[in-house]
Amino acid sequence: MHPDILSAVDDWGPEKVVCVSDRRSGMRGVLVIDNTARGMGKGGTRMSATLSVAEVMRLARTMTWKWAAVDLFHGGAKAGILGDPHGPAKEQQLRAFARALAAEVPAEYVFGLDMGLSERDAAIFVDELDSRGVAVGLPRALGGLPYDELGVTGYGVAEATDAAAACISLPMEGARVAVQGFGAVGRATARRLTELGAVVVAASTSRGAVLDADGLDVHRLDELARELGDDCVAAYGPVRPPDEAITAPADILVPAALQDVVHPAHVDALTARLVVEGANMPTTGPALQQLHERGIAVVPDFIANAGGVVAAALSMDARHSPFPVEPAQVFTMVSAKMRANAVAVLEHAEASGTLPHEAARHLARERVHRAMELRGQVRTKEDDR
């Protein structure tokens, strides 16, 4: 065992790190089960040519906090394969990975989708271990739930936005929204916010931004995005620099693309009263501090974009059922969870005077630690009396 693995173990975990390999296929992979105090370890499975054990350990820890932050009873875990997700040996390596982890799957871990894997790959895991119970993210034909097709994550971002806006007395009817990143998440967010009465005044892709103070035609832009991808903005026109979507006059900003795109210079120009992080880590640390100092409310990424996590939890329950998960059930649960969690974090941040990200992490740690106490995994004050 490489010494850096042991040095990375702390009081939270990981509980288990399983490194596996297969000479015939060239497969090398790792499963990290971080903390199961609140429930079975759950997190996606990725495939990358640059994968490292340290990366998977960090991702597993992130899942520990994410499940706890959204208050769902799973623990943190993650798995990964070192390899080319577009290479000719992919299926052989996936099958070898599944066989190598047969002792852990599905008793301690269930395969899911992350970077480099598709619904088809989830089906390969099911075929290799001959059970629908070993994976989530399956194709619809195998009883799976098409997260991206349904726009579950973006729907959740919009529901969190609506609840957060109510917290700061910002009426959603007529609220001006800027969506930075008009991919799958951004499009679904824009569609739902429009249904809730908001007006989308700016949207962007890597190719540029489109702005309209009277409101963009979200339906038309969505159709263009499905057809043309990032070039949808050019077809919609006129095109402005991408950053203008961030600083466009708006009441709400939803950064829904890449990480570290919102900088302090943007914060200086913001008119928004609310920032809802649809992407993972879209706001730099200094920008978050500056938003706090300006009194601009922020719904953290791992709260706002957890709709897919809620859907995955429902899919976990449905693995052994002959009945598919109903989309209406998913949307109802996502709405309830996203709204409650957004409000809880903003109220906790207000009461404690801390940044919302710190408040969310504090809530998550409290929940995990309490579960560890109740299970006798750590000493309590009562134990010391």
GROMACS .gro file of C-alpha atoms in nm:
model
  385
    1MET     CA    1   0.000   0.000   0.000
    2HIS     CA    2   0.133   0.340  -0.093
    3PRO     CA    3   0.203   0.540   0.226
    4ASP     CA    4  -0.007   0.838   0.111
    5ILE     CA    5  -0.326   0.632   0.152
    6LEU     CA    6  -0.267   0.570   0.522
    7SER     CA    7  -0.165   0.929   0.581
    8ALA     CA    8  -0.494   1.044   0.425
    9VAL     CA    9  -0.708   0.845   0.670
   10ASP     CA   10  -0.874   1.062   0.936
   11ASP     CA   11  -1.154   1.026   1.190
   12TRP     CA   12  -1.417   1.040   0.916
   13GLY     CA   13  -1.265   0.776   0.688
   14PRO     CA   14  -1.211   0.621   0.446
   15GLU     CA   15  -1.333   0.292   0.588
   16LYS     CA   16  -1.214   0.088   0.292
   17VAL     CA   17  -0.992   0.139  -0.013
   18VAL     CA   18  -0.992  -0.147  -0.263
   19CYS     CA   19  -0.739  -0.136  -0.547
   20VAL     CA   20  -0.792  -0.392  -0.823
   21SER     CA   21  -0.626  -0.486  -1.152
   22ASP     CA   22  -0.660  -0.731  -1.438
   23ARG     CA   23  -0.364  -0.828  -1.657
   24ARG     CA   24  -0.568  -0.950  -1.955
   25SER     CA   25  -0.763  -0.628  -2.006
   26GLY     CA   26  -0.512  -0.387  -1.856
   27MET     CA   27  -0.776  -0.272  -1.609
   28ARG     CA   28  -0.661  -0.083  -1.302
   29GLY     CA   29  -0.921   0.060  -1.069
   30VAL     CA   30  -1.011   0.161  -0.718
   31LEU     CA   31  -1.316   0.167  -0.493
   32VAL     CA   32  -1.321   0.401  -0.193
   33ILE     CA   33  -1.587   0.364   0.075
   34ASP     CA   34  -1.543   0.674   0.286
   35ASN     CA   35  -1.804   0.684   0.563
   36THR     CA   36  -2.115   0.469   0.608
   37ALA     CA   37  -2.238   0.599   0.944
   38ARG     CA   38  -2.559   0.728   0.784
   39GLY     CA   39  -2.601   0.446   0.534
   40MET     CA   40  -2.451   0.241   0.255
   41GLY     CA   41  -2.175   0.408   0.055
   42LYS     CA   42  -2.297   0.562  -0.270
   43GLY     CA   43  -2.126   0.767  -0.538
   44GLY     CA   44  -2.061   0.752  -0.910
   45THR     CA   45  -1.811   0.544  -1.106
   46ARG     CA   46  -1.577   0.727  -1.342
   47MET     CA   47  -1.321   0.634  -1.607
   48SER     CA   48  -1.030   0.862  -1.683
   49ALA     CA   49  -0.682   0.834  -1.833
   50THR     CA   50  -0.546   1.046  -1.546
   51LEU     CA   51  -0.733   0.886  -1.256
   52SER     CA   52  -0.555   0.861  -0.920
   53VAL     CA   53  -0.638   0.700  -0.587
   54ALA     CA   54  -0.611   1.041  -0.420
   55GLU     CA   55  -0.869   1.184  -0.662
   56VAL     CA   56  -1.118   0.906  -0.588
   57MET     CA   57  -1.063   0.946  -0.214
   58ARG     CA   58  -1.139   1.318  -0.237
   59LEU     CA   59  -1.452   1.249  -0.440
   60ALA     CA   60  -1.570   0.985  -0.192
   61ARG     CA   61  -1.532   1.235   0.093
   62THR     CA   62  -1.726   1.492  -0.107
   63MET     CA   63  -2.009   1.239  -0.139
   64THR     CA   64  -2.009   1.185   0.238
   65TRP     CA   65  -2.080   1.554   0.287
   66LYS     CA   66  -2.318   1.579  -0.007
   67TRP     CA   67  -2.548   1.301   0.113
   68ALA     CA   68  -2.549   1.448   0.463
   69ALA     CA   69  -2.601   1.803   0.341
   70VAL     CA   70  -2.913   1.705   0.147
   71ASP     CA   71  -3.016   1.487   0.445
   72LEU     CA   72  -3.044   1.155   0.262
   73PHE     CA   73  -2.932   0.837   0.433
   74HIS     CA   74  -2.641   0.715   0.225
   75GLY     CA   75  -2.272   0.736   0.297
   76GLY     CA   76  -1.988   0.857   0.079
   77ALA     CA   77  -1.820   0.634  -0.176
   78LYS     CA   78  -1.666   0.659  -0.522
   79ALA     CA   79  -1.509   0.424  -0.776
   80GLY     CA   80  -1.286   0.477  -1.075
   81ILE     CA   81  -1.102   0.302  -1.356
   82LEU     CA   82  -0.771   0.426  -1.494
   83GLY     CA   83  -0.817   0.410  -1.870
   84ASP     CA   84  -0.938   0.569  -2.190
   85PRO     CA   85  -1.319   0.599  -2.184
   86HIS     CA   86  -1.315   0.605  -2.565
   87GLY     CA   87  -1.063   0.322  -2.611
   88PRO     CA   88  -1.129  -0.019  -2.770
   89ALA     CA   89  -1.066  -0.203  -2.441
   90LYS     CA   90  -1.333  -0.013  -2.247
   91GLU     CA   91  -1.598  -0.286  -2.228
   92GLN     CA   92  -1.342  -0.552  -2.139
   93GLN     CA   93  -1.206  -0.330  -1.861
   94LEU     CA   94  -1.554  -0.250  -1.728
   95ARG     CA   95  -1.635  -0.620  -1.707
   96ALA     CA   96  -1.304  -0.694  -1.536
   97PHE     CA   97  -1.368  -0.413  -1.287
   98ALA     CA   98  -1.712  -0.551  -1.205
   99ARG     CA   99  -1.575  -0.903  -1.150
  100ALA     CA  100  -1.292  -0.775  -0.932
  101LEU     CA  101  -1.538  -0.597  -0.702
  102ALA     CA  102  -1.796  -0.877  -0.684
  103ALA     CA  103  -1.730  -0.912  -0.309
  104GLU     CA  104  -1.821  -0.547  -0.248
  105VAL     CA  105  -2.095  -0.501  -0.513
  106PRO     CA  106  -2.384  -0.472  -0.438
  107ALA     CA  107  -2.346  -0.544  -0.065
  108GLU     CA  108  -2.132  -0.236   0.006
  109TYR     CA  109  -2.138  -0.035  -0.316
  110VAL     CA  110  -2.353   0.007  -0.627
  111PHE     CA  111  -2.205   0.128  -0.956
  112GLY     CA  112  -2.330   0.465  -1.084
  113LEU     CA  113  -2.251   0.706  -1.365
  114ASP     CA  114  -1.981   0.969  -1.355
  115MET     CA  115  -1.728   1.113  -1.597
  116GLY     CA  116  -1.648   0.877  -1.885
  117LEU     CA  117  -1.938   0.637  -1.831
  118SER     CA  118  -2.282   0.616  -1.993
  119GLU     CA  119  -2.611   0.430  -1.946
  120ARG     CA  120  -2.473   0.163  -2.180
  121ASP     CA  121  -2.180   0.111  -1.943
  122ALA     CA  122  -2.415   0.071  -1.647
  123ALA     CA  123  -2.589  -0.202  -1.847
  124ILE     CA  124  -2.253  -0.377  -1.893
  125PHE     CA  125  -2.204  -0.392  -1.516
  126VAL     CA  126  -2.552  -0.542  -1.481
  127ASP     CA  127  -2.480  -0.802  -1.748
  128GLU     CA  128  -2.143  -0.901  -1.606
  129LEU     CA  129  -2.274  -0.956  -1.253
  130ASP     CA  130  -2.616  -1.074  -1.378
  131SER     CA  131  -2.822  -0.849  -1.153
  132ARG     CA  132  -3.009  -0.519  -1.197
  133GLY     CA  133  -2.919  -0.448  -0.837
  134VAL     CA  134  -2.551  -0.374  -0.905
  135ALA     CA  135  -2.592  -0.040  -1.084
  136VAL     CA  136  -2.805   0.272  -1.115
  137GLY     CA  137  -2.815   0.502  -1.416
  138LEU     CA  138  -2.944   0.223  -1.639
  139PRO     CA  139  -3.111   0.280  -1.977
  140ARG     CA  140  -3.487   0.325  -1.967
  141ALA     CA  141  -3.526  -0.016  -2.137
  142LEU     CA  142  -3.373  -0.177  -1.827
  143GLY     CA  143  -3.588   0.021  -1.584
  144GLY     CA  144  -3.350   0.312  -1.544
  145LEU     CA  145  -3.426   0.678  -1.492
  146PRO     CA  146  -3.288   0.913  -1.764
  147TYR     CA  147  -3.164   1.197  -1.539
  148ASP     CA  148  -3.033   1.425  -1.815
  149GLU     CA  149  -3.330   1.369  -2.044
  150LEU     CA  150  -3.568   1.467  -1.765
  151GLY     CA  151  -3.352   1.761  -1.655
  152VAL     CA  152  -3.366   1.654  -1.291
  153THR     CA  153  -3.060   1.847  -1.174
  154GLY     CA  154  -3.165   2.172  -1.340
  155TYR     CA  155  -3.519   2.133  -1.209
  156GLY     CA  156  -3.374   2.104  -0.859
  157VAL     CA  157  -3.160   2.415  -0.910
  158ALA     CA  158  -3.473   2.610  -1.004
  159GLU     CA  159  -3.667   2.481  -0.703
  160ALA     CA  160  -3.379   2.579  -0.472
  161THR     CA  161  -3.372   2.920  -0.640
  162ASP     CA  162  -3.743   2.974  -0.582
  163ALA     CA  163  -3.719   2.880  -0.214
  164ALA     CA  164  -3.407   3.091  -0.159
  165ALA     CA  165  -3.567   3.391  -0.328
  166ALA     CA  166  -3.861   3.366  -0.089
  167CYS     CA  167  -3.613   3.362   0.203
  168ILE     CA  168  -3.475   3.701   0.101
  169SER     CA  169  -3.819   3.842   0.010
  170LEU     CA  170  -3.746   3.840  -0.364
  171PRO     CA  171  -4.067   3.764  -0.559
  172MET     CA  172  -4.008   3.508  -0.832
  173GLU     CA  173  -4.282   3.655  -1.051
  174GLY     CA  174  -4.097   3.886  -1.289
  175ALA     CA  175  -3.756   3.823  -1.129
  176ARG     CA  176  -3.473   3.871  -1.380
  177VAL     CA  177  -3.242   3.569  -1.406
  178ALA     CA  178  -2.902   3.530  -1.574
  179VAL     CA  179  -2.797   3.173  -1.654
  180GLN     CA  180  -2.424   3.137  -1.710
  181GLY     CA  181  -2.387   2.805  -1.894
  182PHE     CA  182  -2.672   2.687  -2.114
  183GLY     CA  183  -2.593   2.316  -2.107
  184ALA     CA  184  -2.819   2.040  -1.977
  185VAL     CA  185  -2.837   2.187  -1.625
  186GLY     CA  186  -2.868   2.549  -1.733
  187ARG     CA  187  -3.141   2.476  -1.988
  188ALA     CA  188  -3.351   2.275  -1.742
  189THR     CA  189  -3.306   2.549  -1.482
  190ALA     CA  190  -3.417   2.817  -1.726
  191ARG     CA  191  -3.723   2.618  -1.834
  192ARG     CA  192  -3.842   2.563  -1.477
  193LEU     CA  193  -3.772   2.919  -1.363
  194THR     CA  194  -3.977   3.047  -1.656
  195GLU     CA  195  -4.263   2.823  -1.543
  196LEU     CA  196  -4.229   2.975  -1.196
  197GLY     CA  197  -4.272   3.326  -1.335
  198ALA     CA  198  -3.912   3.442  -1.370
  199VAL     CA  199  -3.774   3.617  -1.679
  200VAL     CA  200  -3.444   3.487  -1.817
  201VAL     CA  201  -3.257   3.796  -1.937
  202ALA     CA  202  -2.916   3.642  -2.012
  203ALA     CA  203  -2.769   3.305  -2.106
  204SER     CA  204  -2.428   3.195  -2.223
  205THR     CA  205  -2.223   2.909  -2.362
  206SER     CA  206  -1.852   2.882  -2.439
  207ARG     CA  207  -1.928   3.059  -2.769
  208GLY     CA  208  -2.075   3.374  -2.617
  209ALA     CA  209  -2.375   3.525  -2.442
  210VAL     CA  210  -2.718   3.649  -2.546
  211LEU     CA  211  -2.895   3.921  -2.348
  212ASP     CA  212  -3.242   4.071  -2.360
  213ALA     CA  213  -3.371   4.297  -2.084
  214ASP     CA  214  -3.728   4.208  -2.183
  215GLY     CA  215  -3.658   3.836  -2.155
  216LEU     CA  216  -3.510   3.573  -2.384
  217ASP     CA  217  -3.729   3.324  -2.568
  218VAL     CA  218  -3.619   3.029  -2.352
  219HIS     CA  219  -3.814   2.775  -2.557
  220ARG     CA  220  -3.647   2.885  -2.881
  221LEU     CA  221  -3.299   2.900  -2.726
  222ASP     CA  222  -3.352   2.555  -2.574
  223GLU     CA  223  -3.449   2.410  -2.912
  224LEU     CA  224  -3.143   2.568  -3.073
  225ALA     CA  225  -2.920   2.427  -2.797
  226ARG     CA  226  -3.054   2.075  -2.855
  227GLU     CA  227  -2.975   2.111  -3.224
  228LEU     CA  228  -2.654   2.315  -3.224
  229GLY     CA  229  -2.504   2.279  -2.876
  230ASP     CA  230  -2.291   2.574  -2.770
  231ASP     CA  231  -2.344   2.742  -3.108
  232CYS     CA  232  -2.707   2.809  -3.012
  233VAL     CA  233  -2.614   3.161  -2.903
  234ALA     CA  234  -2.483   3.248  -3.249
  235ALA     CA  235  -2.806   3.126  -3.408
  236TYR     CA  236  -3.014   3.322  -3.156
  237GLY     CA  237  -2.798   3.637  -3.165
  238PRO     CA  238  -2.672   3.894  -3.125
  239VAL     CA  239  -2.370   3.742  -2.950
  240ARG     CA  240  -2.184   3.916  -2.668
  241PRO     CA  241  -1.873   3.804  -2.475
  242PRO     CA  242  -1.951   3.506  -2.246
  243ASP     CA  243  -1.871   3.695  -1.923
  244GLU     CA  244  -2.151   3.945  -1.989
  245ALA     CA  245  -2.402   3.683  -1.877
  246ILE     CA  246  -2.247   3.699  -1.529
  247THR     CA  247  -2.266   4.077  -1.495
  248ALA     CA  248  -2.591   4.133  -1.687
  249PRO     CA  249  -2.849   4.339  -1.493
  250ALA     CA  250  -3.041   4.069  -1.307
  251ASP     CA  251  -3.190   3.982  -0.971
  252ILE     CA  252  -3.060   3.624  -0.970
  253LEU     CA  253  -2.742   3.472  -1.112
  254VAL     CA  254  -2.720   3.098  -1.180
  255PRO     CA  255  -2.364   2.993  -1.275
  256ALA     CA  256  -2.427   2.650  -1.430
  257ALA     CA  257  -2.116   2.570  -1.635
  258LEU     CA  258  -1.757   2.530  -1.518
  259GLN     CA  259  -1.575   2.582  -1.190
  260ASP     CA  260  -1.406   2.907  -1.087
  261VAL     CA  261  -1.586   3.131  -1.339
  262VAL     CA  262  -1.716   3.392  -1.093
  263HIS     CA  263  -1.431   3.615  -0.973
  264PRO     CA  264  -1.413   3.918  -0.742
  265ALA     CA  265  -1.416   4.149  -1.045
  266HIS     CA  266  -1.754   4.006  -1.143
  267VAL     CA  267  -1.889   4.053  -0.791
  268ASP     CA  268  -1.809   4.425  -0.808
  269ALA     CA  269  -2.042   4.454  -1.108
  270LEU     CA  270  -2.323   4.226  -0.989
  271THR     CA  271  -2.673   4.362  -0.948
  272ALA     CA  272  -2.804   4.022  -0.835
  273ARG     CA  273  -2.934   3.972  -0.482
  274LEU     CA  274  -2.906   3.594  -0.507
  275VAL     CA  275  -2.649   3.355  -0.656
  276VAL     CA  276  -2.747   2.989  -0.696
  277GLU     CA  277  -2.458   2.760  -0.789
  278GLY     CA  278  -2.584   2.516  -1.052
  279ALA     CA  279  -2.231   2.404  -1.142
  280ASN     CA  280  -1.972   2.250  -0.911
  281MET     CA  281  -1.753   2.516  -0.748
  282PRO     CA  282  -1.832   2.793  -0.999
  283THR     CA  283  -1.736   3.073  -0.757
  284THR     CA  284  -1.381   3.134  -0.637
  285GLY     CA  285  -1.310   3.154  -0.265
  286PRO     CA  286  -1.234   3.528  -0.268
  287ALA     CA  287  -1.552   3.591  -0.468
  288LEU     CA  288  -1.760   3.398  -0.213
  289GLN     CA  289  -1.616   3.612   0.065
  290GLN     CA  290  -1.690   3.927  -0.132
  291LEU     CA  291  -2.049   3.815  -0.199
  292HIS     CA  292  -2.091   3.762   0.174
  293GLU     CA  293  -1.955   4.108   0.251
  294ARG     CA  294  -2.196   4.262   0.000
  295GLY     CA  295  -2.491   4.078   0.155
  296ILE     CA  296  -2.563   3.874  -0.158
  297ALA     CA  297  -2.718   3.540  -0.067
  298VAL     CA  298  -2.558   3.225  -0.211
  299VAL     CA  299  -2.702   2.874  -0.236
  300PRO     CA  300  -2.393   2.645  -0.239
  301ASP     CA  301  -2.332   2.405  -0.525
  302PHE     CA  302  -2.366   2.083  -0.326
  303ILE     CA  303  -2.706   2.202  -0.203
  304ALA     CA  304  -2.841   2.355  -0.525
  305ASN     CA  305  -2.732   2.092  -0.777
  306ALA     CA  306  -2.814   1.783  -0.570
  307GLY     CA  307  -3.127   1.697  -0.767
  308GLY     CA  308  -2.939   1.417  -0.941
  309VAL     CA  309  -2.837   1.280  -0.602
  310VAL     CA  310  -3.201   1.267  -0.493
  311ALA     CA  311  -3.292   1.088  -0.816
  312ALA     CA  312  -3.007   0.842  -0.761
  313ALA     CA  313  -3.141   0.767  -0.412
  314LEU     CA  314  -3.483   0.686  -0.558
  315SER     CA  315  -3.315   0.469  -0.823
  316MET     CA  316  -3.135   0.279  -0.547
  317ASP     CA  317  -3.471   0.186  -0.397
  318ALA     CA  318  -3.604   0.076  -0.737
  319ARG     CA  319  -3.317  -0.158  -0.830
  320HIS     CA  320  -3.503  -0.474  -0.731
  321SER     CA  321  -3.852  -0.359  -0.825
  322PRO     CA  322  -4.029  -0.465  -1.146
  323PHE     CA  323  -4.185  -0.117  -1.157
  324PRO     CA  324  -3.988   0.175  -1.305
  325VAL     CA  325  -3.942   0.496  -1.109
  326GLU     CA  326  -4.213   0.743  -1.205
  327PRO     CA  327  -4.075   1.084  -1.312
  328ALA     CA  328  -4.353   1.262  -1.121
  329GLN     CA  329  -4.235   1.094  -0.801
  330VAL     CA  330  -3.880   1.207  -0.871
  331PHE     CA  331  -3.977   1.569  -0.934
  332THR     CA  332  -4.190   1.579  -0.618
  333MET     CA  333  -3.905   1.449  -0.402
  334VAL     CA  334  -3.645   1.671  -0.570
  335SER     CA  335  -3.862   1.978  -0.515
  336ALA     CA  336  -3.921   1.901  -0.149
  337LYS     CA  337  -3.555   1.828  -0.074
  338MET     CA  338  -3.407   2.118  -0.270
  339ARG     CA  339  -3.645   2.371  -0.118
  340ALA     CA  340  -3.600   2.252   0.240
  341ASN     CA  341  -3.221   2.233   0.214
  342ALA     CA  342  -3.182   2.576   0.051
  343VAL     CA  343  -3.387   2.736   0.327
  344ALA     CA  344  -3.205   2.546   0.603
  345VAL     CA  345  -2.862   2.654   0.480
  346LEU     CA  346  -2.954   3.020   0.433
  347GLU     CA  347  -3.119   3.036   0.775
  348HIS     CA  348  -2.820   2.865   0.939
  349ALA     CA  349  -2.580   3.103   0.764
  350GLU     CA  350  -2.785   3.404   0.875
  351ALA     CA  351  -2.804   3.284   1.236
  352SER     CA  352  -2.434   3.200   1.259
  353GLY     CA  353  -2.304   3.491   1.053
  354THR     CA  354  -2.104   3.251   0.836
  355LEU     CA  355  -2.079   3.196   0.463
  356PRO     CA  356  -2.351   2.962   0.330
  357HIS     CA  357  -2.085   2.712   0.217
  358GLU     CA  358  -1.950   2.698   0.572
  359ALA     CA  359  -2.302   2.664   0.712
  360ALA     CA  360  -2.379   2.376   0.475
  361ARG     CA  361  -2.056   2.195   0.561
  362HIS     CA  362  -2.124   2.246   0.931
  363LEU     CA  363  -2.471   2.095   0.900
  364ALA     CA  364  -2.332   1.799   0.707
  365ARG     CA  365  -2.055   1.732   0.959
  366GLU     CA  366  -2.300   1.756   1.249
  367ARG     CA  367  -2.528   1.498   1.088
  368VAL     CA  368  -2.248   1.253   1.013
  369HIS     CA  369  -2.089   1.297   1.356
  370ARG     CA  370  -2.422   1.240   1.530
  371ALA     CA  371  -2.471   0.917   1.337
  372MET     CA  372  -2.120   0.806   1.434
  373GLU     CA  373  -2.198   0.883   1.799
  374LEU     CA  374  -2.524   0.688   1.794
  375ARG     CA  375  -2.348   0.388   1.642
  376GLY     CA  376  -2.074   0.397   1.905
  377GLN     CA  377  -1.802   0.485   1.655
  378VAL     CA  378  -1.688   0.793   1.848
  379ARG     CA  379  -1.703   0.887   2.213
  380THR     CA  380  -1.975   1.122   2.335
  381LYS     CA  381  -1.982   1.357   2.633
  382GLU     CA  382  -2.208   1.105   2.806
  383ASP     CA  383  -1.938   0.838   2.762
  384ASP     CA  384  -1.689   1.056   2.949
  385ARG     CA  385  -1.911   1.116   3.252
   0.00000   0.00000   0.00000
